[in-house]
Amino acid sequence: MDSYKIEDSFRDVRPINFDQSEPRKPHNPKLIRNFIIILIIIMGILLTLITLMILWFTIVNSKVNELDKQNKELKNSTQEMKIIIQGLNKKDEEMSQQIVQFKQQLADLNPKPGPIPLTITNISGSFYVVSEFTYLSSADQEKCIPMERVFTRGIYRFEVKINRESVPIIGVQDARLFIPFGMSLNNPSVNRNNMYFQGDSAVVWQSGQNTAGNQHFKDGDLVAIELNMDSPIRTVHFFINGEQQPVFGSRLPNEIKVYIGDSVSLISFDCLSEPTAVRQKDEIEKMWII
């Protein structure tokens, strides 16, 4: 009987609930939906920003490439312009030379008596320029400096003062001839195309052969040559201190230049109406031999 009561008492015992919190409420569907919408909007904004950045970088890169291309084109255009300018400058120089030659040709057709402007041919080598007509050598070597003017007609007198006697020379050459510094005037490649009076030996050279008969000239002497391109035999006469020398040149080429080969000072350079050279009993003609 006692055991029965005990069992009944156990049946009436209820389990103890240790969780004292309130029961969970179900999730709010509207809140979840709003959250998802906000998340989608944020992602859309991010995607839009990324797209805009990509587009911006693309545009910037395109602009940079375009600027690089324009810069290269500008450089190419500048280079082409420089080439064009150089070409124009060259043509301008050629035109200037042609104008000078044309003026000279006009002057040669009807040479007028009087002083002539003197210019020295552009030369290069072992010398330096002190002034327009003062050239000092910087090396011990033979030098021939031609005047710029080409003579084809007329009568001309060119007079200089000898400043220093070493191997003083004064002469004429074929206008087409070029004699580089250091080359002897008697070199076989040039001696047929020039004729000169050498003061220390008092001889006239041409084509490797010399002819004696003139006087020596020295420091302080006035030495002149007189070209007569109107003469049928085209002559060159030499003068020392106003005295005509016996040996003269003839049969000169159609185009002649005057040159010097020592330290000299220009005294006069004139076009003459009549020659001052006259026939002499003791004259010696030296013909130009080619």
PDB file of C-alpha atoms in Angstrom:
ATOM      1  CA  MET A   1       0.000   0.000   0.000  1.00  0.00           C
ATOM      2  CA  ASP A   2       2.766   2.334   0.789  1.00  0.00           C
ATOM      3  CA  SER A   3       4.536   1.597  -2.487  1.00  0.00           C
ATOM      4  CA  TYR A   4       1.418   2.458  -4.489  1.00  0.00           C
ATOM      5  CA  LYS A   5       1.254   5.897  -3.017  1.00  0.00           C
ATOM      6  CA  ILE A   6       4.827   6.547  -3.844  1.00  0.00           C
ATOM      7  CA  GLU A   7       4.300   5.706  -7.538  1.00  0.00           C
ATOM      8  CA  ASP A   8       1.264   7.949  -7.716  1.00  0.00           C
ATOM      9  CA  SER A   9       3.235  10.754  -6.292  1.00  0.00           C
ATOM     10  CA  PHE A  10       5.885  10.372  -9.000  1.00  0.00           C
ATOM     11  CA  ARG A  11       3.294  10.454 -11.729  1.00  0.00           C
ATOM     12  CA  ASP A  12       2.119  13.816 -10.595  1.00  0.00           C
ATOM     13  CA  VAL A  13       5.639  15.285 -10.783  1.00  0.00           C
ATOM     14  CA  ARG A  14       6.146  17.697 -13.767  1.00  0.00           C
ATOM     15  CA  PRO A  15       9.488  18.391 -15.439  1.00  0.00           C
ATOM     16  CA  ILE A  16      11.191  21.594 -14.298  1.00  0.00           C
ATOM     17  CA  ASN A  17      11.753  24.236 -17.095  1.00  0.00           C
ATOM     18  CA  PHE A  18      15.165  25.829 -16.509  1.00  0.00           C
ATOM     19  CA  ASP A  19      14.866  28.217 -19.561  1.00  0.00           C
ATOM     20  CA  GLN A  20      13.294  31.300 -18.067  1.00  0.00           C
ATOM     21  CA  SER A  21      13.469  33.405 -21.354  1.00  0.00           C
ATOM     22  CA  GLU A  22      10.447  34.309 -23.339  1.00  0.00           C
ATOM     23  CA  PRO A  23       9.527  32.155 -26.335  1.00  0.00           C
ATOM     24  CA  ARG A  24      11.080  33.372 -29.779  1.00  0.00           C
ATOM     25  CA  LYS A  25       8.947  35.483 -31.971  1.00  0.00           C
ATOM     26  CA  PRO A  26       8.688  34.598 -35.664  1.00  0.00           C
ATOM     27  CA  HIS A  27      10.944  36.709 -38.200  1.00  0.00           C
ATOM     28  CA  ASN A  28       9.434  39.830 -39.790  1.00  0.00           C
ATOM     29  CA  PRO A  29       9.233  39.201 -43.599  1.00  0.00           C
ATOM     30  CA  LYS A  30       8.908  42.912 -44.397  1.00  0.00           C
ATOM     31  CA  LEU A  31      12.133  43.763 -42.600  1.00  0.00           C
ATOM     32  CA  ILE A  32      14.013  41.049 -44.462  1.00  0.00           C
ATOM     33  CA  ARG A  33      12.638  42.284 -47.768  1.00  0.00           C
ATOM     34  CA  ASN A  34      13.692  45.861 -47.041  1.00  0.00           C
ATOM     35  CA  PHE A  35      17.183  44.689 -46.100  1.00  0.00           C
ATOM     36  CA  ILE A  36      17.535  42.771 -49.346  1.00  0.00           C
ATOM     37  CA  ILE A  37      16.320  45.794 -51.334  1.00  0.00           C
ATOM     38  CA  ILE A  38      18.860  48.056 -49.604  1.00  0.00           C
ATOM     39  CA  LEU A  39      21.626  45.515 -50.263  1.00  0.00           C
ATOM     40  CA  ILE A  40      20.688  45.328 -53.938  1.00  0.00           C
ATOM     41  CA  ILE A  41      20.690  49.131 -54.182  1.00  0.00           C
ATOM     42  CA  ILE A  42      24.149  49.331 -52.575  1.00  0.00           C
ATOM     43  CA  MET A  43      25.503  46.669 -54.933  1.00  0.00           C
ATOM     44  CA  GLY A  44      23.989  48.541 -57.885  1.00  0.00           C
ATOM     45  CA  ILE A  45      25.648  51.755 -56.759  1.00  0.00           C
ATOM     46  CA  LEU A  46      28.983  49.958 -56.374  1.00  0.00           C
ATOM     47  CA  LEU A  47      28.667  48.402 -59.821  1.00  0.00           C
ATOM     48  CA  THR A  48      27.768  51.798 -61.283  1.00  0.00           C
ATOM     49  CA  LEU A  49      30.810  53.396 -59.620  1.00  0.00           C
ATOM     50  CA  ILE A  50      33.069  50.616 -60.866  1.00  0.00           C
ATOM     51  CA  THR A  51      31.638  50.984 -64.374  1.00  0.00           C
ATOM     52  CA  LEU A  52      32.141  54.759 -64.274  1.00  0.00           C
ATOM     53  CA  MET A  53      35.739  54.336 -63.061  1.00  0.00           C
ATOM     54  CA  ILE A  54      36.475  51.850 -65.826  1.00  0.00           C
ATOM     55  CA  LEU A  55      34.918  54.213 -68.355  1.00  0.00           C
ATOM     56  CA  TRP A  56      36.918  57.155 -66.946  1.00  0.00           C
ATOM     57  CA  PHE A  57      40.189  55.231 -67.106  1.00  0.00           C
ATOM     58  CA  THR A  58      39.354  54.177 -70.662  1.00  0.00           C
ATOM     59  CA  ILE A  59      38.675  57.779 -71.702  1.00  0.00           C
ATOM     60  CA  VAL A  60      41.823  59.056 -69.963  1.00  0.00           C
ATOM     61  CA  ASN A  61      43.946  56.332 -71.546  1.00  0.00           C
ATOM     62  CA  SER A  62      42.446  57.133 -74.938  1.00  0.00           C
ATOM     63  CA  LYS A  63      43.211  60.828 -74.458  1.00  0.00           C
ATOM     64  CA  VAL A  64      46.778  60.043 -73.370  1.00  0.00           C
ATOM     65  CA  ASN A  65      47.291  57.860 -76.438  1.00  0.00           C
ATOM     66  CA  GLU A  66      45.811  60.569 -78.630  1.00  0.00           C
ATOM     67  CA  LEU A  67      48.109  63.190 -77.084  1.00  0.00           C
ATOM     68  CA  ASP A  68      51.117  60.903 -77.581  1.00  0.00           C
ATOM     69  CA  LYS A  69      50.120  60.441 -81.205  1.00  0.00           C
ATOM     70  CA  GLN A  70      49.689  64.185 -81.669  1.00  0.00           C
ATOM     71  CA  ASN A  71      53.057  64.786 -79.991  1.00  0.00           C
ATOM     72  CA  LYS A  72      54.761  62.322 -82.348  1.00  0.00           C
ATOM     73  CA  GLU A  73      53.022  63.897 -85.330  1.00  0.00           C
ATOM     74  CA  LEU A  74      54.120  67.333 -84.102  1.00  0.00           C
ATOM     75  CA  LYS A  75      57.719  66.139 -83.753  1.00  0.00           C
ATOM     76  CA  ASN A  76      57.587  64.646 -87.240  1.00  0.00           C
ATOM     77  CA  SER A  77      56.084  67.865 -88.585  1.00  0.00           C
ATOM     78  CA  THR A  78      58.788  69.883 -86.808  1.00  0.00           C
ATOM     79  CA  GLN A  79      61.501  67.676 -88.294  1.00  0.00           C
ATOM     80  CA  GLU A  80      59.947  67.982 -91.743  1.00  0.00           C
ATOM     81  CA  MET A  81      59.725  71.747 -91.262  1.00  0.00           C
ATOM     82  CA  LYS A  82      63.415  71.881 -90.300  1.00  0.00           C
ATOM     83  CA  ILE A  83      64.292  69.926 -93.437  1.00  0.00           C
ATOM     84  CA  ILE A  84      62.157  72.285 -95.523  1.00  0.00           C
ATOM     85  CA  ILE A  85      63.781  75.336 -93.873  1.00  0.00           C
ATOM     86  CA  GLN A  86      67.261  73.896 -94.488  1.00  0.00           C
ATOM     87  CA  GLY A  87      66.313  73.297 -98.097  1.00  0.00           C
ATOM     88  CA  LEU A  88      64.993  76.847 -98.414  1.00  0.00           C
ATOM     89  CA  ASN A  89      68.147  78.242 -96.784  1.00  0.00           C
ATOM     90  CA  LYS A  90      70.266  76.229 -99.205  1.00  0.00           C
ATOM     91  CA  LYS A  91      68.196  77.460-102.134  1.00  0.00           C
ATOM     92  CA  ASP A  92      68.472  80.998-100.755  1.00  0.00           C
ATOM     93  CA  GLU A  93      72.266  80.673-100.587  1.00  0.00           C
ATOM     94  CA  GLU A  94      72.337  79.258-104.101  1.00  0.00           C
ATOM     95  CA  MET A  95      70.076  82.073-105.274  1.00  0.00           C
ATOM     96  CA  SER A  96      72.330  84.643-103.586  1.00  0.00           C
ATOM     97  CA  GLN A  97      75.363  83.130-105.294  1.00  0.00           C
ATOM     98  CA  GLN A  98      73.538  83.154-108.622  1.00  0.00           C
ATOM     99  CA  ILE A  99      72.609  86.808-108.096  1.00  0.00           C
ATOM    100  CA  VAL A 100      76.252  87.654-107.325  1.00  0.00           C
ATOM    101  CA  GLN A 101      77.385  85.744-110.406  1.00  0.00           C
ATOM    102  CA  PHE A 102      74.694  87.417-112.520  1.00  0.00           C
ATOM    103  CA  LYS A 103      75.729  90.868-111.305  1.00  0.00           C
ATOM    104  CA  GLN A 104      79.332  89.987-112.007  1.00  0.00           C
ATOM    105  CA  GLN A 105      78.432  88.778-115.495  1.00  0.00           C
ATOM    106  CA  LEU A 106      76.595  92.037-116.132  1.00  0.00           C
ATOM    107  CA  ALA A 107      79.611  93.959-114.858  1.00  0.00           C
ATOM    108  CA  ASP A 108      81.920  91.882-117.035  1.00  0.00           C
ATOM    109  CA  LEU A 109      79.827  92.614-120.118  1.00  0.00           C
ATOM    110  CA  ASN A 110      80.434  96.321-119.617  1.00  0.00           C
ATOM    111  CA  PRO A 111      83.182  96.853-117.002  1.00  0.00           C
ATOM    112  CA  LYS A 112      83.372 100.399-115.697  1.00  0.00           C
ATOM    113  CA  PRO A 113      86.708 101.974-114.732  1.00  0.00           C
ATOM    114  CA  GLY A 114      87.227 102.478-111.013  1.00  0.00           C
ATOM    115  CA  PRO A 115      87.801 100.614-107.735  1.00  0.00           C
ATOM    116  CA  ILE A 116      86.352  97.112-107.377  1.00  0.00           C
ATOM    117  CA  PRO A 117      84.992  95.610-104.133  1.00  0.00           C
ATOM    118  CA  LEU A 118      87.242  92.759-103.056  1.00  0.00           C
ATOM    119  CA  THR A 119      86.052  89.499-101.506  1.00  0.00           C
ATOM    120  CA  ILE A 120      88.004  86.396-100.569  1.00  0.00           C
ATOM    121  CA  THR A 121      86.758  82.966-101.542  1.00  0.00           C
ATOM    122  CA  ASN A 122      85.411  80.880 -98.651  1.00  0.00           C
ATOM    123  CA  ILE A 123      88.380  78.839 -97.504  1.00  0.00           C
ATOM    124  CA  SER A 124      89.002  76.432 -94.666  1.00  0.00           C
ATOM    125  CA  GLY A 125      92.118  75.033 -93.064  1.00  0.00           C
ATOM    126  CA  SER A 126      95.010  76.047 -90.833  1.00  0.00           C
ATOM    127  CA  PHE A 127      94.411  79.760 -90.447  1.00  0.00           C
ATOM    128  CA  TYR A 128      92.289  82.145 -88.407  1.00  0.00           C
ATOM    129  CA  VAL A 129      90.553  85.341 -89.400  1.00  0.00           C
ATOM    130  CA  VAL A 130      91.613  88.614 -87.787  1.00  0.00           C
ATOM    131  CA  SER A 131      89.509  90.904 -89.964  1.00  0.00           C
ATOM    132  CA  GLU A 132      87.799  90.883 -93.350  1.00  0.00           C
ATOM    133  CA  PHE A 133      91.092  90.859 -95.262  1.00  0.00           C
ATOM    134  CA  THR A 134      93.518  89.641 -92.598  1.00  0.00           C
ATOM    135  CA  TYR A 135      94.089  85.898 -92.431  1.00  0.00           C
ATOM    136  CA  LEU A 136      96.846  84.539 -90.192  1.00  0.00           C
ATOM    137  CA  SER A 137      98.306  81.096 -90.792  1.00  0.00           C
ATOM    138  CA  SER A 138      98.375  78.659 -87.877  1.00  0.00           C
ATOM    139  CA  ALA A 139     100.620  76.112 -89.624  1.00  0.00           C
ATOM    140  CA  ASP A 140     103.826  76.262 -91.659  1.00  0.00           C
ATOM    141  CA  GLN A 141     102.607  75.127 -95.068  1.00  0.00           C
ATOM    142  CA  GLU A 142     102.043  76.398 -98.590  1.00  0.00           C
ATOM    143  CA  LYS A 143      98.840  78.360 -98.959  1.00  0.00           C
ATOM    144  CA  CYS A 144      97.083  79.858-101.958  1.00  0.00           C
ATOM    145  CA  ILE A 145      94.190  82.236-101.254  1.00  0.00           C
ATOM    146  CA  PRO A 146      92.110  83.135-104.340  1.00  0.00           C
ATOM    147  CA  MET A 147      89.969  86.219-104.697  1.00  0.00           C
ATOM    148  CA  GLU A 148      86.246  85.637-105.209  1.00  0.00           C
ATOM    149  CA  ARG A 149      85.864  87.569-108.453  1.00  0.00           C
ATOM    150  CA  VAL A 150      86.075  85.729-111.772  1.00  0.00           C
ATOM    151  CA  PHE A 151      87.500  87.733-114.692  1.00  0.00           C
ATOM    152  CA  THR A 152      86.222  87.103-118.208  1.00  0.00           C
ATOM    153  CA  ARG A 153      86.409  90.553-119.828  1.00  0.00           C
ATOM    154  CA  GLY A 154      88.000  93.904-119.090  1.00  0.00           C
ATOM    155  CA  ILE A 155      91.347  95.265-117.881  1.00  0.00           C
ATOM    156  CA  TYR A 156      92.165  95.048-114.166  1.00  0.00           C
ATOM    157  CA  ARG A 157      95.047  95.977-111.884  1.00  0.00           C
ATOM    158  CA  PHE A 158      95.572  94.338-108.493  1.00  0.00           C
ATOM    159  CA  GLU A 159      98.289  95.833-106.238  1.00  0.00           C
ATOM    160  CA  VAL A 160      99.527  94.639-102.834  1.00  0.00           C
ATOM    161  CA  LYS A 161     102.263  95.504-100.364  1.00  0.00           C
ATOM    162  CA  ILE A 162     104.533  92.671 -99.237  1.00  0.00           C
ATOM    163  CA  ASN A 163     104.479  92.450 -95.422  1.00  0.00           C
ATOM    164  CA  ARG A 164     106.722  89.465 -94.847  1.00  0.00           C
ATOM    165  CA  GLU A 165     109.012  87.707 -97.261  1.00  0.00           C
ATOM    166  CA  SER A 166     109.073  83.920 -97.052  1.00  0.00           C
ATOM    167  CA  VAL A 167     108.013  82.456-100.385  1.00  0.00           C
ATOM    168  CA  PRO A 168     106.055  85.449-101.687  1.00  0.00           C
ATOM    169  CA  ILE A 169     103.902  84.721-104.712  1.00  0.00           C
ATOM    170  CA  ILE A 170     101.182  86.451-106.656  1.00  0.00           C
ATOM    171  CA  GLY A 171      99.455  84.976-109.660  1.00  0.00           C
ATOM    172  CA  VAL A 172      96.395  83.881-111.580  1.00  0.00           C
ATOM    173  CA  GLN A 173      94.581  80.575-111.877  1.00  0.00           C
ATOM    174  CA  ASP A 174      91.850  78.930-113.884  1.00  0.00           C
ATOM    175  CA  ALA A 175      88.613  79.948-112.146  1.00  0.00           C
ATOM    176  CA  ARG A 176      87.557  76.296-111.822  1.00  0.00           C
ATOM    177  CA  LEU A 177      90.764  75.272-110.027  1.00  0.00           C
ATOM    178  CA  PHE A 178      90.878  74.471-106.314  1.00  0.00           C
ATOM    179  CA  ILE A 179      94.289  74.290-104.621  1.00  0.00           C
ATOM    180  CA  PRO A 180      94.079  72.898-101.055  1.00  0.00           C
ATOM    181  CA  PHE A 181      96.341  74.217 -98.316  1.00  0.00           C
ATOM    182  CA  GLY A 182      99.635  72.348 -98.147  1.00  0.00           C
ATOM    183  CA  MET A 183      99.705  71.525-101.872  1.00  0.00           C
ATOM    184  CA  SER A 184     102.513  72.997-103.938  1.00  0.00           C
ATOM    185  CA  LEU A 185     101.490  75.188-106.846  1.00  0.00           C
ATOM    186  CA  ASN A 186     103.899  73.109-108.924  1.00  0.00           C
ATOM    187  CA  ASN A 187     102.093  69.884-108.093  1.00  0.00           C
ATOM    188  CA  PRO A 188     101.386  68.115-111.431  1.00  0.00           C
ATOM    189  CA  SER A 189      97.669  68.018-110.617  1.00  0.00           C
ATOM    190  CA  VAL A 190      97.421  71.844-110.528  1.00  0.00           C
ATOM    191  CA  ASN A 191     100.510  73.373-112.173  1.00  0.00           C
ATOM    192  CA  ARG A 192      98.945  73.405-115.656  1.00  0.00           C
ATOM    193  CA  ASN A 193      96.079  75.563-114.415  1.00  0.00           C
ATOM    194  CA  ASN A 194      97.904  78.395-112.661  1.00  0.00           C
ATOM    195  CA  MET A 195     100.673  80.930-113.340  1.00  0.00           C
ATOM    196  CA  TYR A 196     102.495  82.875-110.643  1.00  0.00           C
ATOM    197  CA  PHE A 197     105.379  85.254-110.031  1.00  0.00           C
ATOM    198  CA  GLN A 198     107.669  84.080-107.199  1.00  0.00           C
ATOM    199  CA  GLY A 199     109.459  86.985-105.539  1.00  0.00           C
ATOM    200  CA  ASP A 200     112.395  85.263-103.840  1.00  0.00           C
ATOM    201  CA  SER A 201     113.548  83.561-107.061  1.00  0.00           C
ATOM    202  CA  ALA A 202     112.256  86.263-109.445  1.00  0.00           C
ATOM    203  CA  VAL A 203     110.803  83.715-111.869  1.00  0.00           C
ATOM    204  CA  VAL A 204     107.383  83.121-113.398  1.00  0.00           C
ATOM    205  CA  TRP A 205     106.059  79.563-113.079  1.00  0.00           C
ATOM    206  CA  GLN A 206     103.507  77.733-115.199  1.00  0.00           C
ATOM    207  CA  SER A 207     103.007  74.047-115.990  1.00  0.00           C
ATOM    208  CA  GLY A 208     106.036  73.126-113.863  1.00  0.00           C
ATOM    209  CA  GLN A 209     108.419  75.331-115.887  1.00  0.00           C
ATOM    210  CA  ASN A 210     109.916  78.652-114.818  1.00  0.00           C
ATOM    211  CA  THR A 211     111.073  81.654-116.802  1.00  0.00           C
ATOM    212  CA  ALA A 212     113.622  84.094-115.362  1.00  0.00           C
ATOM    213  CA  GLY A 213     114.005  87.764-116.223  1.00  0.00           C
ATOM    214  CA  ASN A 214     112.035  89.700-113.606  1.00  0.00           C
ATOM    215  CA  GLN A 215     113.413  91.421-110.508  1.00  0.00           C
ATOM    216  CA  HIS A 216     113.193  90.066-106.953  1.00  0.00           C
ATOM    217  CA  PHE A 217     110.641  91.625-104.636  1.00  0.00           C
ATOM    218  CA  LYS A 218     110.950  91.895-100.860  1.00  0.00           C
ATOM    219  CA  ASP A 219     109.321  93.239 -97.700  1.00  0.00           C
ATOM    220  CA  GLY A 220     107.715  96.636 -98.240  1.00  0.00           C
ATOM    221  CA  ASP A 221     107.644  96.387-102.042  1.00  0.00           C
ATOM    222  CA  LEU A 222     104.492  97.181-103.973  1.00  0.00           C
ATOM    223  CA  VAL A 223     103.709  94.331-106.349  1.00  0.00           C
ATOM    224  CA  ALA A 224     100.950  94.495-108.944  1.00  0.00           C
ATOM    225  CA  ILE A 225      99.519  92.330-111.676  1.00  0.00           C
ATOM    226  CA  GLU A 226      97.584  93.696-114.605  1.00  0.00           C
ATOM    227  CA  LEU A 227      95.049  91.486-116.366  1.00  0.00           C
ATOM    228  CA  ASN A 228      93.994  92.305-119.890  1.00  0.00           C
ATOM    229  CA  MET A 229      91.117  89.963-120.721  1.00  0.00           C
ATOM    230  CA  ASP A 230      90.182  92.162-123.715  1.00  0.00           C
ATOM    231  CA  SER A 231      93.480  91.444-125.421  1.00  0.00           C
ATOM    232  CA  PRO A 232      93.282  88.849-128.219  1.00  0.00           C
ATOM    233  CA  ILE A 233      95.903  86.832-126.326  1.00  0.00           C
ATOM    234  CA  ARG A 234      94.582  87.590-122.787  1.00  0.00           C
ATOM    235  CA  THR A 235      97.692  88.752-120.898  1.00  0.00           C
ATOM    236  CA  VAL A 236      98.959  89.222-117.342  1.00  0.00           C
ATOM    237  CA  HIS A 237     101.817  91.648-116.626  1.00  0.00           C
ATOM    238  CA  PHE A 238     103.743  92.016-113.360  1.00  0.00           C
ATOM    239  CA  PHE A 239     104.930  95.262-111.725  1.00  0.00           C
ATOM    240  CA  ILE A 240     107.328  95.946-108.810  1.00  0.00           C
ATOM    241  CA  ASN A 241     107.088  99.418-107.253  1.00  0.00           C
ATOM    242  CA  GLY A 242     105.394 100.650-110.431  1.00  0.00           C
ATOM    243  CA  GLU A 243     108.050  99.241-112.769  1.00  0.00           C
ATOM    244  CA  GLN A 244     106.816  96.843-115.438  1.00  0.00           C
ATOM    245  CA  GLN A 245     108.655  93.502-115.457  1.00  0.00           C
ATOM    246  CA  PRO A 246     109.903  91.859-118.687  1.00  0.00           C
ATOM    247  CA  VAL A 247     108.324  88.407-118.205  1.00  0.00           C
ATOM    248  CA  PHE A 248     104.558  88.386-118.791  1.00  0.00           C
ATOM    249  CA  GLY A 249     101.957  85.678-119.305  1.00  0.00           C
ATOM    250  CA  SER A 250      99.706  85.167-122.303  1.00  0.00           C
ATOM    251  CA  ARG A 251      97.044  82.820-123.667  1.00  0.00           C
ATOM    252  CA  LEU A 252      95.218  82.827-120.327  1.00  0.00           C
ATOM    253  CA  PRO A 253      92.035  80.741-119.887  1.00  0.00           C
ATOM    254  CA  ASN A 254      88.676  82.390-120.552  1.00  0.00           C
ATOM    255  CA  GLU A 255      87.879  82.602-116.817  1.00  0.00           C
ATOM    256  CA  ILE A 256      90.573  83.696-114.374  1.00  0.00           C
ATOM    257  CA  LYS A 257      90.958  84.356-110.644  1.00  0.00           C
ATOM    258  CA  VAL A 258      93.746  86.272-108.884  1.00  0.00           C
ATOM    259  CA  TYR A 259      95.463  84.702-105.875  1.00  0.00           C
ATOM    260  CA  ILE A 260      98.151  85.509-103.321  1.00  0.00           C
ATOM    261  CA  GLY A 261     100.403  83.249-101.297  1.00  0.00           C
ATOM    262  CA  ASP A 262     102.066  85.319 -98.584  1.00  0.00           C
ATOM    263  CA  SER A 263     101.470  88.058 -96.034  1.00  0.00           C
ATOM    264  CA  VAL A 264     100.332  91.114 -97.989  1.00  0.00           C
ATOM    265  CA  SER A 265      98.243  94.257 -97.616  1.00  0.00           C
ATOM    266  CA  LEU A 266      95.811  95.259-100.335  1.00  0.00           C
ATOM    267  CA  ILE A 267      96.645  98.630-101.859  1.00  0.00           C
ATOM    268  CA  SER A 268      94.246  98.844-104.787  1.00  0.00           C
ATOM    269  CA  PHE A 269      92.012  96.766-107.022  1.00  0.00           C
ATOM    270  CA  ASP A 270      90.758  98.673-110.050  1.00  0.00           C
ATOM    271  CA  CYS A 271      89.118  98.279-113.407  1.00  0.00           C
ATOM    272  CA  LEU A 272      91.043 100.238-116.050  1.00  0.00           C
ATOM    273  CA  SER A 273      89.782 101.891-119.197  1.00  0.00           C
ATOM    274  CA  GLU A 274      93.168 101.388-120.875  1.00  0.00           C
ATOM    275  CA  PRO A 275      96.096  99.063-120.070  1.00  0.00           C
ATOM    276  CA  THR A 276      99.164 100.586-118.401  1.00  0.00           C
ATOM    277  CA  ALA A 277     101.404  97.745-119.597  1.00  0.00           C
ATOM    278  CA  VAL A 278     103.285  98.572-122.784  1.00  0.00           C
ATOM    279  CA  ARG A 279     105.413  96.661-125.272  1.00  0.00           C
ATOM    280  CA  GLN A 280     109.090  96.459-124.228  1.00  0.00           C
ATOM    281  CA  LYS A 281     112.233  95.589-126.166  1.00  0.00           C
ATOM    282  CA  ASP A 282     113.363  93.079-123.545  1.00  0.00           C
ATOM    283  CA  GLU A 283     109.922  91.570-122.863  1.00  0.00           C
ATOM    284  CA  ILE A 284     109.645  87.798-122.512  1.00  0.00           C
ATOM    285  CA  GLU A 285     106.330  86.157-123.316  1.00  0.00           C
ATOM    286  CA  LYS A 286     105.421  83.053-121.320  1.00  0.00           C
ATOM    287  CA  MET A 287     102.455  81.288-122.875  1.00  0.00           C
ATOM    288  CA  TRP A 288      99.978  79.335-120.779  1.00  0.00           C
ATOM    289  CA  ILE A 289     100.531  75.655-121.548  1.00  0.00           C
ATOM    290  CA  ILE A 290      97.844  73.075-120.846  1.00  0.00           C
TER     291      ILE A 290
END
